[in-house]
PDB file of C-alpha atoms in Angstrom:
ATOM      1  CA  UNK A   1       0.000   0.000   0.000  1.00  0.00           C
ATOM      2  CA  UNK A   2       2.976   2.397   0.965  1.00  0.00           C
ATOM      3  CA  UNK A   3       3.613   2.493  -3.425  1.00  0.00           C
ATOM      4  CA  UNK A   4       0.306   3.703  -4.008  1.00  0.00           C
ATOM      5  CA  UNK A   5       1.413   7.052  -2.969  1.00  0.00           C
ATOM      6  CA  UNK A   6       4.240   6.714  -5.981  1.00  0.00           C
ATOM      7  CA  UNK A   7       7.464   7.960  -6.631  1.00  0.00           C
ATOM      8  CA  UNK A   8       5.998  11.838  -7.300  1.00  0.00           C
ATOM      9  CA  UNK A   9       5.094  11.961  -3.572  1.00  0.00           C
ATOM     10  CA  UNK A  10       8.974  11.974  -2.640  1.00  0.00           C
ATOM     11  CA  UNK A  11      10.395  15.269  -2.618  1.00  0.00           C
ATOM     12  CA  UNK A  12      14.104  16.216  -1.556  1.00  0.00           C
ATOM     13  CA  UNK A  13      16.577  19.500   0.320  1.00  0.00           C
ATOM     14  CA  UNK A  14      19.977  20.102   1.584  1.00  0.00           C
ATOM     15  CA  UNK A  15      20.869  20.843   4.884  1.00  0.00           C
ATOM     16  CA  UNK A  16      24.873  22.171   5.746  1.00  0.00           C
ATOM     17  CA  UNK A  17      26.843  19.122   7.512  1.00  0.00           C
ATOM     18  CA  UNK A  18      30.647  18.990   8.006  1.00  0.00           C
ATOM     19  CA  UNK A  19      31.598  22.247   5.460  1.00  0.00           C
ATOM     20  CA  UNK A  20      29.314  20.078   2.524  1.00  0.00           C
ATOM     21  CA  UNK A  21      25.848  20.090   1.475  1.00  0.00           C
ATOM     22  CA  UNK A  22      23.698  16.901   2.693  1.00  0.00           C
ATOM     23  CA  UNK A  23      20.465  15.721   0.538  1.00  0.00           C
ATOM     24  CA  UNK A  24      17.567  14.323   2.862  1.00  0.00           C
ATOM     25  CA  UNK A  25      14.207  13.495   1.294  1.00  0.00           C
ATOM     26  CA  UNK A  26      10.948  13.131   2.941  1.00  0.00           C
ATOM     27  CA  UNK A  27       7.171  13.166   1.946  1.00  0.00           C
ATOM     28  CA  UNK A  28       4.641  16.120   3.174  1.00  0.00           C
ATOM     29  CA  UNK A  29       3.045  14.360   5.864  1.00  0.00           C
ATOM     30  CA  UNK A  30      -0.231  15.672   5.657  1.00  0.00           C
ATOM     31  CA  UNK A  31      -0.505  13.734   1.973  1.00  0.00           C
ATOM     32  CA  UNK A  32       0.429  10.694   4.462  1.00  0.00           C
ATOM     33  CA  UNK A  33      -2.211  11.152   6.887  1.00  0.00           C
ATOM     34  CA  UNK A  34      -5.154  12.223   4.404  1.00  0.00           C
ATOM     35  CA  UNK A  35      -4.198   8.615   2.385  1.00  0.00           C
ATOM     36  CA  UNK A  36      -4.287   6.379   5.834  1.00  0.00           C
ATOM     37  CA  UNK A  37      -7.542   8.209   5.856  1.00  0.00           C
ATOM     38  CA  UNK A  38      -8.716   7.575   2.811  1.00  0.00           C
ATOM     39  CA  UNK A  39      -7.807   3.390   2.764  1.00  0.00           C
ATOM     40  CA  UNK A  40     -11.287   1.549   2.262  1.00  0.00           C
ATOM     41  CA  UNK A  41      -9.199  -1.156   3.725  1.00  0.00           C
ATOM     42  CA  UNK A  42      -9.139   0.566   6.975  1.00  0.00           C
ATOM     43  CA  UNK A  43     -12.629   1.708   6.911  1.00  0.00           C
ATOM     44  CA  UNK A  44     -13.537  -0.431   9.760  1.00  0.00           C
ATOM     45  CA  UNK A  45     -11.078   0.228  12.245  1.00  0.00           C
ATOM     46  CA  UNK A  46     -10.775   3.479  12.322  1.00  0.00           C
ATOM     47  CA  UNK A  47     -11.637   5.321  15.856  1.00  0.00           C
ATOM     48  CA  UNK A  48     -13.269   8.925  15.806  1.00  0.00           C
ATOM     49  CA  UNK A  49     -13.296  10.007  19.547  1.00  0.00           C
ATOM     50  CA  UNK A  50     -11.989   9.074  23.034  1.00  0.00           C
ATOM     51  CA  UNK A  51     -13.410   6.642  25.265  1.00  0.00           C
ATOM     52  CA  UNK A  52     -13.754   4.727  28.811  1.00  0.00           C
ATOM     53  CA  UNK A  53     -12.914   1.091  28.991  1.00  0.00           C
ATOM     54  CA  UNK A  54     -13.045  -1.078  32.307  1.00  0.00           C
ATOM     55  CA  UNK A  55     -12.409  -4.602  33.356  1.00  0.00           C
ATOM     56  CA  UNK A  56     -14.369  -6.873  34.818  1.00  0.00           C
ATOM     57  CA  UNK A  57     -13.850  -5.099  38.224  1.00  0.00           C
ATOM     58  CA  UNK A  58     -14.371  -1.651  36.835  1.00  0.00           C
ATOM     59  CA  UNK A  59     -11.026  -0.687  36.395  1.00  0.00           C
ATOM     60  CA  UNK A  60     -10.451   1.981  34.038  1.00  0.00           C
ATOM     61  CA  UNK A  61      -8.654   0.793  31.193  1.00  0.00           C
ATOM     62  CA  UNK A  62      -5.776   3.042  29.005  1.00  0.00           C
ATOM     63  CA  UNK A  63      -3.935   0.450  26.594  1.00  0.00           C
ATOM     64  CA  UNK A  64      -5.901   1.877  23.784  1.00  0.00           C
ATOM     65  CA  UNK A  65      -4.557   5.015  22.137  1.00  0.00           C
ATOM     66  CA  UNK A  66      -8.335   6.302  22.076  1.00  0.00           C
ATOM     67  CA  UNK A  67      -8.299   5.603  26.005  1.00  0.00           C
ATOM     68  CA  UNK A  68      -5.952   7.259  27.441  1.00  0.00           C
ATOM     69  CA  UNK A  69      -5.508  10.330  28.743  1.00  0.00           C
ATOM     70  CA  UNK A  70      -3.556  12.484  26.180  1.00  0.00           C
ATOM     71  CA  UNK A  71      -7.083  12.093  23.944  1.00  0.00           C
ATOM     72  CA  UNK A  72      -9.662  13.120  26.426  1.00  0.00           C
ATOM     73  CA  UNK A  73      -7.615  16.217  27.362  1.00  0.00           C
ATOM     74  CA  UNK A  74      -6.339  17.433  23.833  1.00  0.00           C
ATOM     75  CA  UNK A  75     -10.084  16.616  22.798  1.00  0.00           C
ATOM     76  CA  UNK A  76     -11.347  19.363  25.620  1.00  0.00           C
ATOM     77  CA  UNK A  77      -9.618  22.162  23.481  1.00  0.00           C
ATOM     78  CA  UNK A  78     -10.453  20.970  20.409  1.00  0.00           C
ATOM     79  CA  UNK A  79     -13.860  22.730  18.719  1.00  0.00           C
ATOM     80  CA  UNK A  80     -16.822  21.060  19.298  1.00  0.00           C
ATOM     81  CA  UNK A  81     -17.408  17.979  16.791  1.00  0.00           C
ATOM     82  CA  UNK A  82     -13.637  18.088  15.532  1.00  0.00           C
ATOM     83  CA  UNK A  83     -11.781  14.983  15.329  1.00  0.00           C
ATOM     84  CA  UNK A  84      -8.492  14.417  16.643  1.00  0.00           C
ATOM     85  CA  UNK A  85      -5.663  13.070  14.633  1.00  0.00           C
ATOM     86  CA  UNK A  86      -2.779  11.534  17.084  1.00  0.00           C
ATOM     87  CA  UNK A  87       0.101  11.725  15.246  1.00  0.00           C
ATOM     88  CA  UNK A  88       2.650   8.809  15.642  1.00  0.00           C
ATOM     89  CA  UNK A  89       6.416   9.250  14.127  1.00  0.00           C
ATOM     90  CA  UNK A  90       9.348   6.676  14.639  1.00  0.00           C
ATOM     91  CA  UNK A  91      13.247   6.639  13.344  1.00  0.00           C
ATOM     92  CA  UNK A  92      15.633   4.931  14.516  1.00  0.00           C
ATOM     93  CA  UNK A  93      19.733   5.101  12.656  1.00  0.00           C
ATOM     94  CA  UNK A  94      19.546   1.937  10.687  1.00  0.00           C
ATOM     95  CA  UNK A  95      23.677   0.332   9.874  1.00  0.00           C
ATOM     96  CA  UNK A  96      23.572  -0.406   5.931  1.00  0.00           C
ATOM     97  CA  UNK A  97      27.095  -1.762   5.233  1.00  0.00           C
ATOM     98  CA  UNK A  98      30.718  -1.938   6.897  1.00  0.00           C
ATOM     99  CA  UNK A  99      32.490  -0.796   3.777  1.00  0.00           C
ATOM    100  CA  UNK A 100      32.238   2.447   2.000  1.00  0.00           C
ATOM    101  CA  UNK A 101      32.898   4.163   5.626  1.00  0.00           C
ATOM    102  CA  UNK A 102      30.370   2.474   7.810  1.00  0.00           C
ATOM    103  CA  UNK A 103      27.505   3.920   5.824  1.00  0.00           C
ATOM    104  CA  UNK A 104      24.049   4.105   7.583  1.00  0.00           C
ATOM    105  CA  UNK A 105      20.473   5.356   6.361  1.00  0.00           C
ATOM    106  CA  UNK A 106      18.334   7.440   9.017  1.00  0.00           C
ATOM    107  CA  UNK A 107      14.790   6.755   8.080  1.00  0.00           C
ATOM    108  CA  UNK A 108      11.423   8.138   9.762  1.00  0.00           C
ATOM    109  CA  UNK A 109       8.094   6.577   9.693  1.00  0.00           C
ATOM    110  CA  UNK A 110       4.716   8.075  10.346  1.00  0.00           C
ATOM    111  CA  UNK A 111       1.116   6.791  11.657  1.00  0.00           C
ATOM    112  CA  UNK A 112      -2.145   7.853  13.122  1.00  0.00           C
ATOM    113  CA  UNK A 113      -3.271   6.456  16.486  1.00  0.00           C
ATOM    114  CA  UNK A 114      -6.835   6.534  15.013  1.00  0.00           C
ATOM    115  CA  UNK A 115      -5.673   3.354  13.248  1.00  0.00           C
ATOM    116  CA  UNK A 116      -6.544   0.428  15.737  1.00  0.00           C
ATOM    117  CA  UNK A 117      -3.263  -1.479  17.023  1.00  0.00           C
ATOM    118  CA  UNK A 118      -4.361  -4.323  15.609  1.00  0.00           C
ATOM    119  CA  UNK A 119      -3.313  -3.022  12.088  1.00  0.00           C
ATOM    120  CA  UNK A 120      -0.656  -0.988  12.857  1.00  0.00           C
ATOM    121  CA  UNK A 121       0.962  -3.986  14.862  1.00  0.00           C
ATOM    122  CA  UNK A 122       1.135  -6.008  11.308  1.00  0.00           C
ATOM    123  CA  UNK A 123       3.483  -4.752   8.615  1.00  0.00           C
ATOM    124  CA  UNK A 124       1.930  -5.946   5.901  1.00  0.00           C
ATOM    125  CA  UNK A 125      -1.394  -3.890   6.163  1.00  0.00           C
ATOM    126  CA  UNK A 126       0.847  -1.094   5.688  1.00  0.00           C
ATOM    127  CA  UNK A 127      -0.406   1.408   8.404  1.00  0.00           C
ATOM    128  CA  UNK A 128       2.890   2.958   8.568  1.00  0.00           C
ATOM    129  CA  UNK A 129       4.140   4.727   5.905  1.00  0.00           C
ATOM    130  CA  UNK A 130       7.533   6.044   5.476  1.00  0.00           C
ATOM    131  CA  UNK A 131       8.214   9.572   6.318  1.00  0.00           C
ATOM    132  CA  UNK A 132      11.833  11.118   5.493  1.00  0.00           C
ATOM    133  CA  UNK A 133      15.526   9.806   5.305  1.00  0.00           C
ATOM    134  CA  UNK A 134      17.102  12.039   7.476  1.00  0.00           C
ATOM    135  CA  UNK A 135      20.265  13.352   6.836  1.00  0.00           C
ATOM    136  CA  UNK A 136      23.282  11.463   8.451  1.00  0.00           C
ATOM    137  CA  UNK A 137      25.636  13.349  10.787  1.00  0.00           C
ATOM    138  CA  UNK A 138      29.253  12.626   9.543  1.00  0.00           C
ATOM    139  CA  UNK A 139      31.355  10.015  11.743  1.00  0.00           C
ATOM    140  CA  UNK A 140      33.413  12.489  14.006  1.00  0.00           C
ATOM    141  CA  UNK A 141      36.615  11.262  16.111  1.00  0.00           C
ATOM    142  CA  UNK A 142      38.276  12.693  18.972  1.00  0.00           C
ATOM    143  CA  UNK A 143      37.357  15.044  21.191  1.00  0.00           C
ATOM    144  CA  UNK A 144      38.776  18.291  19.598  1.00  0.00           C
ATOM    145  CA  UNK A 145      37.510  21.800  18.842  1.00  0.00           C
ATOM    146  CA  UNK A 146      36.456  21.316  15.383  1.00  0.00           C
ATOM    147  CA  UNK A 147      34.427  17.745  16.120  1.00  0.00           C
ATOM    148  CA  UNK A 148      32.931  19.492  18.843  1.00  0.00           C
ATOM    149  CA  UNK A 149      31.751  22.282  16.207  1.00  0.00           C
ATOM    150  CA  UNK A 150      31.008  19.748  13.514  1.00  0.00           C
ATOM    151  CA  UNK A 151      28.824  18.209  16.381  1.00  0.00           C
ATOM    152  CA  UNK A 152      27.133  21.330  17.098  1.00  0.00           C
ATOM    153  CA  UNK A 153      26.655  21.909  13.527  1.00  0.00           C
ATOM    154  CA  UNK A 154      24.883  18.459  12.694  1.00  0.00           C
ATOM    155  CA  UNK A 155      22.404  18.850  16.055  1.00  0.00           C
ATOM    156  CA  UNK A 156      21.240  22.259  14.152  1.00  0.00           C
ATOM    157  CA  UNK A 157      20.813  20.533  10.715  1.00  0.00           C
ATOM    158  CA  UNK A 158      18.895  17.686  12.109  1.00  0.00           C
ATOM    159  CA  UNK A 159      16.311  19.960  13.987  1.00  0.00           C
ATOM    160  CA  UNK A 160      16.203  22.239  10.851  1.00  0.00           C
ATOM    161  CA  UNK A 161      15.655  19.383   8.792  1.00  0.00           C
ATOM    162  CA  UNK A 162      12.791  18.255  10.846  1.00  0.00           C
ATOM    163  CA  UNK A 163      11.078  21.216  11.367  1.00  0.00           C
ATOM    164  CA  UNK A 164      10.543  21.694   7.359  1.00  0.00           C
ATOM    165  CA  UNK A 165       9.658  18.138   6.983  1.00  0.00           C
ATOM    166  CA  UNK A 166       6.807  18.726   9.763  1.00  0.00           C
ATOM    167  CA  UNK A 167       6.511  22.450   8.833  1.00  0.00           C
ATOM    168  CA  UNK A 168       2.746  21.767   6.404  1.00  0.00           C
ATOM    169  CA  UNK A 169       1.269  20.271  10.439  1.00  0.00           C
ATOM    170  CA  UNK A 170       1.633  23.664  11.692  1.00  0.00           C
ATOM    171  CA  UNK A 171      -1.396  25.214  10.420  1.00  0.00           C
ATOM    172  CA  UNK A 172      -3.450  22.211  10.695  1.00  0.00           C
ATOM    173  CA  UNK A 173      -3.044  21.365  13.873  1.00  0.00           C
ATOM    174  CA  UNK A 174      -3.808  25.415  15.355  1.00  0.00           C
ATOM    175  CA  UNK A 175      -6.860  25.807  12.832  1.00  0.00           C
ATOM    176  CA  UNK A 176      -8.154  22.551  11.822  1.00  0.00           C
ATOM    177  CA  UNK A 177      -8.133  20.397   8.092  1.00  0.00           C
ATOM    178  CA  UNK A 178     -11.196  18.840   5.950  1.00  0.00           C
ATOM    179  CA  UNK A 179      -9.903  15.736   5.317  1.00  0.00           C
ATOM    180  CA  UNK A 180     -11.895  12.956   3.098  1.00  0.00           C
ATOM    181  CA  UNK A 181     -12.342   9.621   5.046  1.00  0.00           C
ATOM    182  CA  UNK A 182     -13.057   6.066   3.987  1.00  0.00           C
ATOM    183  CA  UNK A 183     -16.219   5.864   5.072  1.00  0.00           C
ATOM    184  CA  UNK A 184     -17.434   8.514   2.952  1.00  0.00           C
ATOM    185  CA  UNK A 185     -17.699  11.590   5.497  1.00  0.00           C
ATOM    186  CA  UNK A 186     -15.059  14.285   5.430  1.00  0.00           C
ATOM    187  CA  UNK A 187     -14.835  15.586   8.633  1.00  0.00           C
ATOM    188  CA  UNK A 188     -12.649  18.776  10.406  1.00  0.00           C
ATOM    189  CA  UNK A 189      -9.238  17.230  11.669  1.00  0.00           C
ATOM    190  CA  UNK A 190      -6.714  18.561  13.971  1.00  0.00           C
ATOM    191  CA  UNK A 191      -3.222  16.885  13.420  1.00  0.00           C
ATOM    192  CA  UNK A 192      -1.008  16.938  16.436  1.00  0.00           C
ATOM    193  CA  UNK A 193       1.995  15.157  16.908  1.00  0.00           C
ATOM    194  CA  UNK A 194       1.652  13.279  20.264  1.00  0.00           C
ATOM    195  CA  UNK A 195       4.453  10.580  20.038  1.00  0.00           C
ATOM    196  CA  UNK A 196       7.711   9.704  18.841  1.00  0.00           C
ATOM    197  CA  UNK A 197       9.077   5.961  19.147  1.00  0.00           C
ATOM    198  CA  UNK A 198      12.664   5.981  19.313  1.00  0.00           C
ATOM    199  CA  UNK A 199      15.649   4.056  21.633  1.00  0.00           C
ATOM    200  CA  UNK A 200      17.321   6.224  24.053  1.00  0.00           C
ATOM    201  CA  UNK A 201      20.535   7.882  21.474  1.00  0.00           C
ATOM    202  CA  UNK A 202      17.322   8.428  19.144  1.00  0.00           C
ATOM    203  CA  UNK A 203      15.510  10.831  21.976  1.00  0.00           C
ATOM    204  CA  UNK A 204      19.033  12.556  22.858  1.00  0.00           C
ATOM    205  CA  UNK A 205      19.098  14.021  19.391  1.00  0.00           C
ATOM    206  CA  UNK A 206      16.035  14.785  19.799  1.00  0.00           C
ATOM    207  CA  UNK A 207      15.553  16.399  22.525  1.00  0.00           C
ATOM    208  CA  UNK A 208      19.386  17.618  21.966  1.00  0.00           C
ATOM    209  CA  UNK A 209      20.700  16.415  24.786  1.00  0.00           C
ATOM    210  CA  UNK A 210      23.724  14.661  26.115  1.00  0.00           C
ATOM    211  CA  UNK A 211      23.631  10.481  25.079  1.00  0.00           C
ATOM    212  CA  UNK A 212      23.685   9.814  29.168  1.00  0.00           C
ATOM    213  CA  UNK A 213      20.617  12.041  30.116  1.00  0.00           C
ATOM    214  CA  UNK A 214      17.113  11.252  30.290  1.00  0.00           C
ATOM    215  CA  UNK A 215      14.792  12.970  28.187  1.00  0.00           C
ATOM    216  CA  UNK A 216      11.581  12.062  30.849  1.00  0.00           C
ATOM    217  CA  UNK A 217      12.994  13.758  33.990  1.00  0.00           C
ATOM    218  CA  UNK A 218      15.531  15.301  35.877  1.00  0.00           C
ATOM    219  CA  UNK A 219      17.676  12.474  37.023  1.00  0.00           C
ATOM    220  CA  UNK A 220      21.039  12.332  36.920  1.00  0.00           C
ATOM    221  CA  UNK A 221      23.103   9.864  34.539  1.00  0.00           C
ATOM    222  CA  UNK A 222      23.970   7.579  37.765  1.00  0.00           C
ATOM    223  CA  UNK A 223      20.529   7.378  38.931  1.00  0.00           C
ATOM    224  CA  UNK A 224      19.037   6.000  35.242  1.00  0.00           C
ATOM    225  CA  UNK A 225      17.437   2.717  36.241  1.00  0.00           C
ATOM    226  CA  UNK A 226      16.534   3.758  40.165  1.00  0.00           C
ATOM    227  CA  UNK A 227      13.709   2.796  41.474  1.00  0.00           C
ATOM    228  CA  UNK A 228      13.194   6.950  43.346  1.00  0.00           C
ATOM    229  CA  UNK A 229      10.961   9.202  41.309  1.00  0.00           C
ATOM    230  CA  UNK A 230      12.324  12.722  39.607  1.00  0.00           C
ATOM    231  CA  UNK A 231      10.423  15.555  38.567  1.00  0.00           C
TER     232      UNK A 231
END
């Protein structure tokens, strides 16, 4: 499903890393989001609003995306009747070969958590489209001055590379989208990006942070994995 968009849907830009232009491409992820939306394969298990699940002991239930939290209270400021889109991104630096200088591909997916789990959880349904190819930081060694400006450099070009990918989300998500869904209705959306799935060095970038510091709290780099809670 991912080739229906086509090859047109890719577009590309250069971002400044290590004194040298660095091409990243990406697709505009609203045109992601409006054709998850738009799957008639999907039409079934798509979920419009928040809601309350218990157990058998009426306990309240949040493993569902449309459960939790985060929905009920970014529903509250929504307008009334407006759907909202949970927007799901993931990445992770992916090691292609050994030779040619340890070469490595950054890639970037995107989802909605209107999609049930159930679909997103299986690959081949193709609920999770790919976003970008980040650009690659170069491989930097010691410790010196100019790594620690290349470094500098390469946190900048990530983040500036990001915010144009996500730059068309803006609008939407402050003042609302029409978006065409597969059960025939087109109703007012509000896209907000509530998640990003990433290992630990993946959330350092970026959060741009040191590699040893938590992105969730306060605690120090020796007290990662204690049991005490931070702020």
């Amino acid at each position: 499903m991912d080739s229906t968009l086509g090859r047109s849907s890719w577009h590309s830009s250069k971002v400044e890393l290590g004194g040298k232009k660095t091409a990243y491409f990406y697709r505009d992820p609203m045109l992601c989001i409006r054709h998850l939306l738009g799957q008639p394969a999907y039409k079934y298990d798509v979920v419009y609003a928040q809601t309350v699940e218990q157990n058998d002991v009426r306990e309240r239930n949040s493993r569902k995306m449309n459960t939790a939290d985060w929905w009920w209270e970014t529903q509250e400021i929504l307008p009334e009747g407006a759907t909202d889109l949970p927007i799901i991104c993931a990445s992770d630096g992916t090691h292609v070969t050994n030779y040619s200088r340890d070469k490595k591909a950054w890639p970037a997916y995107i989802t909605i958590g209107n999609i049930k789990e159930t679909i997103c959880n299986k690959p081949s349904n193709g609920a999770i489209l790919q976003l970008a190819l980040l650009p690659m930081p170069p491989k930097l060694g010691r410790e010196t001055v100019q790594c620690k400006s290349l470094r500098r450099e390469s946190q900048c070009a990530f983040h500036q590379a990001l915010q144009y990918i996500l730059l068309s989300l803006l609008n939407p998500s402050d003042n609302g989208s029409m978006i065409d869904f597969s059960d025939g209705h087109q109703r007012l959306c509000f896209p907000i990006l509530c998640a990003w799935i990433a290992d630990q060095e993946m959330h350092s970038t970026l959060h741009n942070i040191q590699s040893q510091a938590c992105p969730k709290s306060e605690v120090s780099r020796n007290g990662l994995g204690d049991l005490q809670e931070y702020p």
